[in-house]
């Protein structure tokens, strides 16, 4: 997944203490969401797999391959020697992926051209079930964007899985359910990334029931009802944050409620492309 071309104004190192994620719940969420995707992918016909994904020139088969890579990257990272220290934090990750978009696309095409998707998913499921139970949360793993704590890297996998599960559903017309914990983690990472990209406290962004963040430079609100409020549901937020939905369209369709002169996020969206 590649970030959009706008650079982040803030940085994760300048943010308040990062949100904590329960490693046990994160592990379960990754496995659960991959299982839900696998069930759908294995039921797709060859005609469906050959159809367009809606993501550039990728076919649905290539999208399915990319989804499997979100989990196989965990297996690969655990199979390599551990780096001495982490280079990339959880909230740095959304802003480090853009330059790898071409490499990701090449790797995706190569994986899609290999084994049939059912065989591919079966192999990945077996591999992750073998390595995940023994992995330490604080172990450092090598990732495409740099060395990360294993627990943080797993949280990024929920983002990849949820975002592309939604892509798969829209491309095929087949519902892909969301594991609640995976959806929550994805929502929170992208909300916190917004606060990093547009630091401030003039606007409150609410994504019930999972996240509330403050962002945008301007007068700080301390009590009572905030003068600038944005509220939306998790799936609409994820689509906005990744450029799948445009701000103006979401406003027009009443998918977003925005009040106040600073409650316009068009200048800071998307977060991740």
PDB file of C-alpha atoms in Angstrom:
ATOM      1  CA  UNK A   1       0.000   0.000   0.000  1.00  0.00           C
ATOM      2  CA  UNK A   2       1.467   3.359  -1.004  1.00  0.00           C
ATOM      3  CA  UNK A   3       1.017   6.651   0.794  1.00  0.00           C
ATOM      4  CA  UNK A   4      -0.353   9.661  -1.057  1.00  0.00           C
ATOM      5  CA  UNK A   5       2.109  12.225  -2.360  1.00  0.00           C
ATOM      6  CA  UNK A   6       1.450  14.819   0.325  1.00  0.00           C
ATOM      7  CA  UNK A   7       4.079  14.775   3.042  1.00  0.00           C
ATOM      8  CA  UNK A   8       3.146  14.630   6.706  1.00  0.00           C
ATOM      9  CA  UNK A   9       3.376  17.923   8.575  1.00  0.00           C
ATOM     10  CA  UNK A  10       3.964  16.228  11.878  1.00  0.00           C
ATOM     11  CA  UNK A  11       5.945  13.222  12.958  1.00  0.00           C
ATOM     12  CA  UNK A  12       5.231  10.333  15.267  1.00  0.00           C
ATOM     13  CA  UNK A  13       8.084  11.363  17.528  1.00  0.00           C
ATOM     14  CA  UNK A  14       6.383  14.707  18.217  1.00  0.00           C
ATOM     15  CA  UNK A  15       3.043  13.185  19.145  1.00  0.00           C
ATOM     16  CA  UNK A  16       1.734  12.442  22.607  1.00  0.00           C
ATOM     17  CA  UNK A  17       2.267   8.953  23.952  1.00  0.00           C
ATOM     18  CA  UNK A  18       1.145   6.487  21.242  1.00  0.00           C
ATOM     19  CA  UNK A  19      -2.045   4.520  21.710  1.00  0.00           C
ATOM     20  CA  UNK A  20      -1.541   1.063  23.192  1.00  0.00           C
ATOM     21  CA  UNK A  21      -2.724  -2.068  21.375  1.00  0.00           C
ATOM     22  CA  UNK A  22      -3.270  -5.400  23.106  1.00  0.00           C
ATOM     23  CA  UNK A  23      -0.848  -7.797  21.356  1.00  0.00           C
ATOM     24  CA  UNK A  24      -3.047 -10.808  22.064  1.00  0.00           C
ATOM     25  CA  UNK A  25      -6.066  -9.126  20.469  1.00  0.00           C
ATOM     26  CA  UNK A  26      -3.974  -7.955  17.530  1.00  0.00           C
ATOM     27  CA  UNK A  27      -2.716 -11.466  16.818  1.00  0.00           C
ATOM     28  CA  UNK A  28      -6.262 -12.802  16.956  1.00  0.00           C
ATOM     29  CA  UNK A  29      -7.483  -9.988  14.695  1.00  0.00           C
ATOM     30  CA  UNK A  30      -4.883 -10.678  11.997  1.00  0.00           C
ATOM     31  CA  UNK A  31      -5.706 -14.378  11.969  1.00  0.00           C
ATOM     32  CA  UNK A  32      -9.457 -13.739  12.006  1.00  0.00           C
ATOM     33  CA  UNK A  33      -9.460 -11.200   9.182  1.00  0.00           C
ATOM     34  CA  UNK A  34      -7.180 -13.332   7.034  1.00  0.00           C
ATOM     35  CA  UNK A  35      -9.505 -16.270   7.617  1.00  0.00           C
ATOM     36  CA  UNK A  36     -12.506 -14.214   6.514  1.00  0.00           C
ATOM     37  CA  UNK A  37     -10.692 -13.100   3.373  1.00  0.00           C
ATOM     38  CA  UNK A  38      -9.530 -16.620   2.621  1.00  0.00           C
ATOM     39  CA  UNK A  39     -13.088 -17.955   2.735  1.00  0.00           C
ATOM     40  CA  UNK A  40     -14.204 -15.371   0.166  1.00  0.00           C
ATOM     41  CA  UNK A  41     -11.165 -15.683  -2.109  1.00  0.00           C
ATOM     42  CA  UNK A  42     -11.384 -19.463  -2.271  1.00  0.00           C
ATOM     43  CA  UNK A  43     -15.004 -19.162  -3.378  1.00  0.00           C
ATOM     44  CA  UNK A  44     -14.296 -16.831  -6.309  1.00  0.00           C
ATOM     45  CA  UNK A  45     -14.602 -18.150  -9.845  1.00  0.00           C
ATOM     46  CA  UNK A  46     -11.869 -17.805 -12.434  1.00  0.00           C
ATOM     47  CA  UNK A  47     -13.997 -15.182 -14.138  1.00  0.00           C
ATOM     48  CA  UNK A  48     -14.223 -13.159 -10.940  1.00  0.00           C
ATOM     49  CA  UNK A  49     -10.499 -13.473 -10.315  1.00  0.00           C
ATOM     50  CA  UNK A  50      -9.761 -12.200 -13.807  1.00  0.00           C
ATOM     51  CA  UNK A  51     -11.966  -9.133 -13.358  1.00  0.00           C
ATOM     52  CA  UNK A  52     -10.743  -5.614 -12.527  1.00  0.00           C
ATOM     53  CA  UNK A  53      -9.979  -4.792  -8.914  1.00  0.00           C
ATOM     54  CA  UNK A  54     -10.576  -1.061  -9.190  1.00  0.00           C
ATOM     55  CA  UNK A  55      -6.971  -0.471  -8.057  1.00  0.00           C
ATOM     56  CA  UNK A  56      -5.064   0.651 -11.089  1.00  0.00           C
ATOM     57  CA  UNK A  57      -4.335  -2.214 -13.476  1.00  0.00           C
ATOM     58  CA  UNK A  58      -4.563  -4.941 -10.846  1.00  0.00           C
ATOM     59  CA  UNK A  59      -6.954  -7.801 -11.438  1.00  0.00           C
ATOM     60  CA  UNK A  60      -8.917  -9.315  -8.577  1.00  0.00           C
ATOM     61  CA  UNK A  61      -6.391 -12.165  -8.626  1.00  0.00           C
ATOM     62  CA  UNK A  62      -3.584  -9.683  -8.030  1.00  0.00           C
ATOM     63  CA  UNK A  63      -5.564  -7.983  -5.273  1.00  0.00           C
ATOM     64  CA  UNK A  64      -6.085 -11.380  -3.646  1.00  0.00           C
ATOM     65  CA  UNK A  65      -2.371 -12.088  -3.935  1.00  0.00           C
ATOM     66  CA  UNK A  66      -1.586  -8.751  -2.336  1.00  0.00           C
ATOM     67  CA  UNK A  67      -3.906  -9.545   0.563  1.00  0.00           C
ATOM     68  CA  UNK A  68      -2.027 -12.784   1.173  1.00  0.00           C
ATOM     69  CA  UNK A  69       1.239 -10.832   1.171  1.00  0.00           C
ATOM     70  CA  UNK A  70       0.009  -8.771   4.125  1.00  0.00           C
ATOM     71  CA  UNK A  71       0.301 -11.953   6.192  1.00  0.00           C
ATOM     72  CA  UNK A  72       3.169 -13.712   4.431  1.00  0.00           C
ATOM     73  CA  UNK A  73       5.320 -10.653   5.203  1.00  0.00           C
ATOM     74  CA  UNK A  74       4.934 -11.525   8.889  1.00  0.00           C
ATOM     75  CA  UNK A  75       6.198 -15.040   8.238  1.00  0.00           C
ATOM     76  CA  UNK A  76       9.108 -13.715   6.201  1.00  0.00           C
ATOM     77  CA  UNK A  77      10.061 -11.156   8.860  1.00  0.00           C
ATOM     78  CA  UNK A  78      10.109 -13.763  11.602  1.00  0.00           C
ATOM     79  CA  UNK A  79      12.214 -16.056   9.436  1.00  0.00           C
ATOM     80  CA  UNK A  80      15.052 -13.549   9.089  1.00  0.00           C
ATOM     81  CA  UNK A  81      17.665 -12.576  11.699  1.00  0.00           C
ATOM     82  CA  UNK A  82      16.339  -9.896  14.034  1.00  0.00           C
ATOM     83  CA  UNK A  83      17.758  -6.387  13.534  1.00  0.00           C
ATOM     84  CA  UNK A  84      19.328  -4.842  16.599  1.00  0.00           C
ATOM     85  CA  UNK A  85      16.762  -2.077  16.983  1.00  0.00           C
ATOM     86  CA  UNK A  86      13.576  -0.708  15.470  1.00  0.00           C
ATOM     87  CA  UNK A  87      13.841   2.088  12.905  1.00  0.00           C
ATOM     88  CA  UNK A  88      10.151   2.702  12.200  1.00  0.00           C
ATOM     89  CA  UNK A  89       7.404   3.258  14.761  1.00  0.00           C
ATOM     90  CA  UNK A  90       3.750   2.426  14.292  1.00  0.00           C
ATOM     91  CA  UNK A  91       2.767   6.018  13.484  1.00  0.00           C
ATOM     92  CA  UNK A  92       5.783   6.493  11.227  1.00  0.00           C
ATOM     93  CA  UNK A  93       4.626   3.593   9.058  1.00  0.00           C
ATOM     94  CA  UNK A  94       1.799   5.369   7.169  1.00  0.00           C
ATOM     95  CA  UNK A  95       4.265   7.981   5.930  1.00  0.00           C
ATOM     96  CA  UNK A  96       7.072   5.635   4.827  1.00  0.00           C
ATOM     97  CA  UNK A  97       5.364   3.431   2.271  1.00  0.00           C
ATOM     98  CA  UNK A  98       4.995   5.655  -0.792  1.00  0.00           C
ATOM     99  CA  UNK A  99       8.440   5.079  -2.233  1.00  0.00           C
ATOM    100  CA  UNK A 100       7.933   1.307  -2.214  1.00  0.00           C
ATOM    101  CA  UNK A 101       4.758   1.332  -4.318  1.00  0.00           C
ATOM    102  CA  UNK A 102       6.517   0.160  -7.477  1.00  0.00           C
ATOM    103  CA  UNK A 103       8.269  -2.664  -5.698  1.00  0.00           C
ATOM    104  CA  UNK A 104       5.013  -3.725  -4.056  1.00  0.00           C
ATOM    105  CA  UNK A 105       3.277  -3.816  -7.434  1.00  0.00           C
ATOM    106  CA  UNK A 106       6.056  -5.926  -8.967  1.00  0.00           C
ATOM    107  CA  UNK A 107       6.036  -8.379  -6.063  1.00  0.00           C
ATOM    108  CA  UNK A 108       2.254  -8.614  -6.196  1.00  0.00           C
ATOM    109  CA  UNK A 109       2.250  -9.517  -9.880  1.00  0.00           C
ATOM    110  CA  UNK A 110       4.919 -12.148  -9.282  1.00  0.00           C
ATOM    111  CA  UNK A 111       2.959 -13.765  -6.443  1.00  0.00           C
ATOM    112  CA  UNK A 112      -0.277 -13.690  -8.451  1.00  0.00           C
ATOM    113  CA  UNK A 113       1.430 -15.413 -11.374  1.00  0.00           C
ATOM    114  CA  UNK A 114       2.596 -18.263  -9.146  1.00  0.00           C
ATOM    115  CA  UNK A 115       0.422 -20.775  -7.320  1.00  0.00           C
ATOM    116  CA  UNK A 116      -3.402 -20.794  -7.619  1.00  0.00           C
ATOM    117  CA  UNK A 117      -4.983 -18.565  -5.009  1.00  0.00           C
ATOM    118  CA  UNK A 118      -6.452 -21.432  -2.986  1.00  0.00           C
ATOM    119  CA  UNK A 119      -3.027 -23.047  -2.736  1.00  0.00           C
ATOM    120  CA  UNK A 120      -1.413 -19.709  -1.942  1.00  0.00           C
ATOM    121  CA  UNK A 121      -3.825 -18.947   0.896  1.00  0.00           C
ATOM    122  CA  UNK A 122      -3.541 -22.446   2.289  1.00  0.00           C
ATOM    123  CA  UNK A 123       0.224 -22.197   2.430  1.00  0.00           C
ATOM    124  CA  UNK A 124       0.186 -18.766   4.068  1.00  0.00           C
ATOM    125  CA  UNK A 125      -2.395 -19.889   6.643  1.00  0.00           C
ATOM    126  CA  UNK A 126      -0.257 -22.902   7.579  1.00  0.00           C
ATOM    127  CA  UNK A 127       2.910 -20.812   7.816  1.00  0.00           C
ATOM    128  CA  UNK A 128       1.432 -18.089  10.015  1.00  0.00           C
ATOM    129  CA  UNK A 129      -0.155 -20.659  12.332  1.00  0.00           C
ATOM    130  CA  UNK A 130       3.268 -22.211  12.813  1.00  0.00           C
ATOM    131  CA  UNK A 131       5.330 -19.084  13.526  1.00  0.00           C
ATOM    132  CA  UNK A 132       2.912 -16.707  15.258  1.00  0.00           C
ATOM    133  CA  UNK A 133       2.493 -18.452  18.642  1.00  0.00           C
ATOM    134  CA  UNK A 134       6.224 -18.368  19.426  1.00  0.00           C
ATOM    135  CA  UNK A 135       6.930 -14.798  18.315  1.00  0.00           C
ATOM    136  CA  UNK A 136       7.842 -12.296  21.032  1.00  0.00           C
ATOM    137  CA  UNK A 137       6.006  -8.967  20.921  1.00  0.00           C
ATOM    138  CA  UNK A 138       9.221  -6.959  21.403  1.00  0.00           C
ATOM    139  CA  UNK A 139      11.182  -8.857  18.770  1.00  0.00           C
ATOM    140  CA  UNK A 140      12.362  -6.598  15.973  1.00  0.00           C
ATOM    141  CA  UNK A 141      11.539  -7.716  12.439  1.00  0.00           C
ATOM    142  CA  UNK A 142      12.760  -6.471   9.092  1.00  0.00           C
ATOM    143  CA  UNK A 143       9.960  -5.028   6.967  1.00  0.00           C
ATOM    144  CA  UNK A 144       9.856  -3.422   3.565  1.00  0.00           C
ATOM    145  CA  UNK A 145       9.909   0.060   5.102  1.00  0.00           C
ATOM    146  CA  UNK A 146      12.462  -0.646   7.838  1.00  0.00           C
ATOM    147  CA  UNK A 147      12.900  -2.557  11.081  1.00  0.00           C
ATOM    148  CA  UNK A 148       9.851  -2.515  13.391  1.00  0.00           C
ATOM    149  CA  UNK A 149       8.776  -4.018  16.677  1.00  0.00           C
ATOM    150  CA  UNK A 150       6.835  -7.156  15.891  1.00  0.00           C
ATOM    151  CA  UNK A 151       3.775  -6.002  17.865  1.00  0.00           C
ATOM    152  CA  UNK A 152       3.693  -2.731  15.901  1.00  0.00           C
ATOM    153  CA  UNK A 153       4.133  -4.494  12.575  1.00  0.00           C
ATOM    154  CA  UNK A 154       1.177  -6.752  13.343  1.00  0.00           C
ATOM    155  CA  UNK A 155      -1.014  -3.695  13.913  1.00  0.00           C
ATOM    156  CA  UNK A 156      -0.080  -2.437  10.434  1.00  0.00           C
ATOM    157  CA  UNK A 157      -1.235  -5.793   9.067  1.00  0.00           C
ATOM    158  CA  UNK A 158      -4.748  -5.070  10.312  1.00  0.00           C
ATOM    159  CA  UNK A 159      -4.714  -1.889   8.222  1.00  0.00           C
ATOM    160  CA  UNK A 160      -3.630  -3.746   5.094  1.00  0.00           C
ATOM    161  CA  UNK A 161      -6.131  -6.539   5.631  1.00  0.00           C
ATOM    162  CA  UNK A 162      -9.123  -4.333   6.392  1.00  0.00           C
ATOM    163  CA  UNK A 163      -8.498  -1.793   3.628  1.00  0.00           C
ATOM    164  CA  UNK A 164      -8.006  -4.450   0.979  1.00  0.00           C
ATOM    165  CA  UNK A 165     -10.867  -6.593   2.279  1.00  0.00           C
ATOM    166  CA  UNK A 166     -13.081  -3.630   1.497  1.00  0.00           C
ATOM    167  CA  UNK A 167     -11.432  -3.306  -1.930  1.00  0.00           C
ATOM    168  CA  UNK A 168     -12.118  -6.971  -2.596  1.00  0.00           C
ATOM    169  CA  UNK A 169     -15.773  -6.649  -1.614  1.00  0.00           C
ATOM    170  CA  UNK A 170     -16.312  -3.643  -3.868  1.00  0.00           C
ATOM    171  CA  UNK A 171     -14.509  -5.297  -6.785  1.00  0.00           C
ATOM    172  CA  UNK A 172     -16.420  -8.578  -6.628  1.00  0.00           C
ATOM    173  CA  UNK A 173     -19.750  -7.660  -5.073  1.00  0.00           C
ATOM    174  CA  UNK A 174     -19.129 -10.395  -2.493  1.00  0.00           C
ATOM    175  CA  UNK A 175     -19.357  -9.303   1.132  1.00  0.00           C
ATOM    176  CA  UNK A 176     -16.141  -9.676   3.105  1.00  0.00           C
ATOM    177  CA  UNK A 177     -16.948  -9.487   6.821  1.00  0.00           C
ATOM    178  CA  UNK A 178     -14.756  -7.456   9.155  1.00  0.00           C
ATOM    179  CA  UNK A 179     -13.350  -8.796  12.372  1.00  0.00           C
ATOM    180  CA  UNK A 180     -14.305  -6.155  14.956  1.00  0.00           C
ATOM    181  CA  UNK A 181     -10.843  -5.920  16.493  1.00  0.00           C
ATOM    182  CA  UNK A 182      -9.168  -5.642  13.092  1.00  0.00           C
ATOM    183  CA  UNK A 183     -11.600  -2.892  12.054  1.00  0.00           C
ATOM    184  CA  UNK A 184     -10.994  -1.056  15.325  1.00  0.00           C
ATOM    185  CA  UNK A 185      -7.214  -1.190  15.000  1.00  0.00           C
ATOM    186  CA  UNK A 186      -7.303  -0.021  11.388  1.00  0.00           C
ATOM    187  CA  UNK A 187      -9.602   2.878  12.267  1.00  0.00           C
ATOM    188  CA  UNK A 188      -7.425   3.970  15.183  1.00  0.00           C
ATOM    189  CA  UNK A 189      -4.120   3.828  13.309  1.00  0.00           C
ATOM    190  CA  UNK A 190      -5.475   5.983  10.485  1.00  0.00           C
ATOM    191  CA  UNK A 191      -7.094   8.422  12.939  1.00  0.00           C
ATOM    192  CA  UNK A 192      -3.878   8.790  14.913  1.00  0.00           C
ATOM    193  CA  UNK A 193      -1.969   9.235  11.653  1.00  0.00           C
ATOM    194  CA  UNK A 194      -4.273  12.162  10.862  1.00  0.00           C
ATOM    195  CA  UNK A 195      -3.315  13.757  14.176  1.00  0.00           C
ATOM    196  CA  UNK A 196       0.349  13.316  13.224  1.00  0.00           C
ATOM    197  CA  UNK A 197      -0.095  14.734   9.739  1.00  0.00           C
ATOM    198  CA  UNK A 198      -2.217  17.706  10.859  1.00  0.00           C
ATOM    199  CA  UNK A 199      -1.215  18.395  14.471  1.00  0.00           C
ATOM    200  CA  UNK A 200      -3.339  20.714  16.533  1.00  0.00           C
ATOM    201  CA  UNK A 201      -6.407  20.774  18.732  1.00  0.00           C
ATOM    202  CA  UNK A 202      -8.920  22.996  16.980  1.00  0.00           C
ATOM    203  CA  UNK A 203     -10.924  20.158  15.393  1.00  0.00           C
ATOM    204  CA  UNK A 204     -12.259  16.970  16.915  1.00  0.00           C
ATOM    205  CA  UNK A 205     -12.654  13.962  14.635  1.00  0.00           C
ATOM    206  CA  UNK A 206     -15.017  11.326  15.967  1.00  0.00           C
ATOM    207  CA  UNK A 207     -15.234   7.822  14.532  1.00  0.00           C
ATOM    208  CA  UNK A 208     -17.529   5.950  16.909  1.00  0.00           C
ATOM    209  CA  UNK A 209     -17.205   3.530  18.475  1.00  0.00           C
ATOM    210  CA  UNK A 210     -13.460   3.270  17.930  1.00  0.00           C
ATOM    211  CA  UNK A 211     -11.634   6.592  17.909  1.00  0.00           C
ATOM    212  CA  UNK A 212     -11.649  10.300  18.755  1.00  0.00           C
ATOM    213  CA  UNK A 213      -8.688  12.512  17.864  1.00  0.00           C
ATOM    214  CA  UNK A 214      -7.921  16.209  17.798  1.00  0.00           C
ATOM    215  CA  UNK A 215      -6.106  17.809  14.894  1.00  0.00           C
ATOM    216  CA  UNK A 216      -5.660  20.970  12.792  1.00  0.00           C
ATOM    217  CA  UNK A 217      -3.815  24.058  13.993  1.00  0.00           C
ATOM    218  CA  UNK A 218      -5.930  26.794  15.551  1.00  0.00           C
ATOM    219  CA  UNK A 219      -7.546  27.817  18.830  1.00  0.00           C
ATOM    220  CA  UNK A 220      -7.404  24.985  21.313  1.00  0.00           C
ATOM    221  CA  UNK A 221     -10.690  23.693  22.684  1.00  0.00           C
ATOM    222  CA  UNK A 222     -10.682  22.691  26.349  1.00  0.00           C
ATOM    223  CA  UNK A 223     -14.260  22.304  27.578  1.00  0.00           C
ATOM    224  CA  UNK A 224     -17.849  21.931  26.427  1.00  0.00           C
ATOM    225  CA  UNK A 225     -18.867  21.112  22.879  1.00  0.00           C
ATOM    226  CA  UNK A 226     -15.978  21.582  20.418  1.00  0.00           C
ATOM    227  CA  UNK A 227     -16.614  24.349  17.844  1.00  0.00           C
ATOM    228  CA  UNK A 228     -15.243  22.183  15.020  1.00  0.00           C
ATOM    229  CA  UNK A 229     -16.401  18.581  14.820  1.00  0.00           C
ATOM    230  CA  UNK A 230     -16.152  15.892  12.158  1.00  0.00           C
ATOM    231  CA  UNK A 231     -18.010  12.621  12.692  1.00  0.00           C
ATOM    232  CA  UNK A 232     -18.288   9.556  10.498  1.00  0.00           C
ATOM    233  CA  UNK A 233     -18.461   5.775  10.671  1.00  0.00           C
ATOM    234  CA  UNK A 234     -15.353   3.551  10.615  1.00  0.00           C
ATOM    235  CA  UNK A 235     -15.678   2.287   7.049  1.00  0.00           C
ATOM    236  CA  UNK A 236     -16.284   5.743   5.597  1.00  0.00           C
ATOM    237  CA  UNK A 237     -13.293   7.026   7.571  1.00  0.00           C
ATOM    238  CA  UNK A 238     -11.060   4.258   6.241  1.00  0.00           C
ATOM    239  CA  UNK A 239     -12.158   5.010   2.678  1.00  0.00           C
ATOM    240  CA  UNK A 240     -11.521   8.726   3.189  1.00  0.00           C
ATOM    241  CA  UNK A 241      -8.141   8.135   4.796  1.00  0.00           C
ATOM    242  CA  UNK A 242      -7.007   5.924   1.925  1.00  0.00           C
ATOM    243  CA  UNK A 243      -8.462   7.959  -0.929  1.00  0.00           C
ATOM    244  CA  UNK A 244     -11.177   5.461  -1.840  1.00  0.00           C
ATOM    245  CA  UNK A 245     -13.821   8.094  -1.083  1.00  0.00           C
ATOM    246  CA  UNK A 246     -13.499  11.821  -1.715  1.00  0.00           C
ATOM    247  CA  UNK A 247     -14.378  14.316   1.016  1.00  0.00           C
ATOM    248  CA  UNK A 248     -16.909  16.203  -1.110  1.00  0.00           C
ATOM    249  CA  UNK A 249     -18.693  12.988  -2.080  1.00  0.00           C
ATOM    250  CA  UNK A 250     -18.900  11.824   1.535  1.00  0.00           C
ATOM    251  CA  UNK A 251     -20.334  15.184   2.603  1.00  0.00           C
ATOM    252  CA  UNK A 252     -22.877  15.172  -0.238  1.00  0.00           C
ATOM    253  CA  UNK A 253     -24.031  11.662   0.649  1.00  0.00           C
ATOM    254  CA  UNK A 254     -24.292  12.556   4.359  1.00  0.00           C
ATOM    255  CA  UNK A 255     -21.665   9.953   5.221  1.00  0.00           C
ATOM    256  CA  UNK A 256     -19.781  12.643   7.134  1.00  0.00           C
ATOM    257  CA  UNK A 257     -21.177  15.274   9.494  1.00  0.00           C
ATOM    258  CA  UNK A 258     -18.954  18.346   9.726  1.00  0.00           C
ATOM    259  CA  UNK A 259     -19.619  21.533  11.689  1.00  0.00           C
ATOM    260  CA  UNK A 260     -17.400  24.553  12.231  1.00  0.00           C
ATOM    261  CA  UNK A 261     -15.121  26.609   9.992  1.00  0.00           C
ATOM    262  CA  UNK A 262     -12.176  24.273  10.618  1.00  0.00           C
ATOM    263  CA  UNK A 263     -14.143  21.046  10.102  1.00  0.00           C
ATOM    264  CA  UNK A 264     -12.928  20.541   6.552  1.00  0.00           C
ATOM    265  CA  UNK A 265     -10.355  17.790   6.090  1.00  0.00           C
ATOM    266  CA  UNK A 266     -10.012  18.032   2.328  1.00  0.00           C
ATOM    267  CA  UNK A 267      -6.536  19.563   2.650  1.00  0.00           C
ATOM    268  CA  UNK A 268      -5.152  16.729   4.759  1.00  0.00           C
ATOM    269  CA  UNK A 269      -6.789  13.716   3.127  1.00  0.00           C
ATOM    270  CA  UNK A 270      -5.981  11.081   2.146  1.00  0.00           C
ATOM    271  CA  UNK A 271      -3.578   9.801   4.783  1.00  0.00           C
ATOM    272  CA  UNK A 272      -2.615   6.592   3.027  1.00  0.00           C
ATOM    273  CA  UNK A 273      -2.934   5.918  -0.666  1.00  0.00           C
TER     274      UNK A 273
END
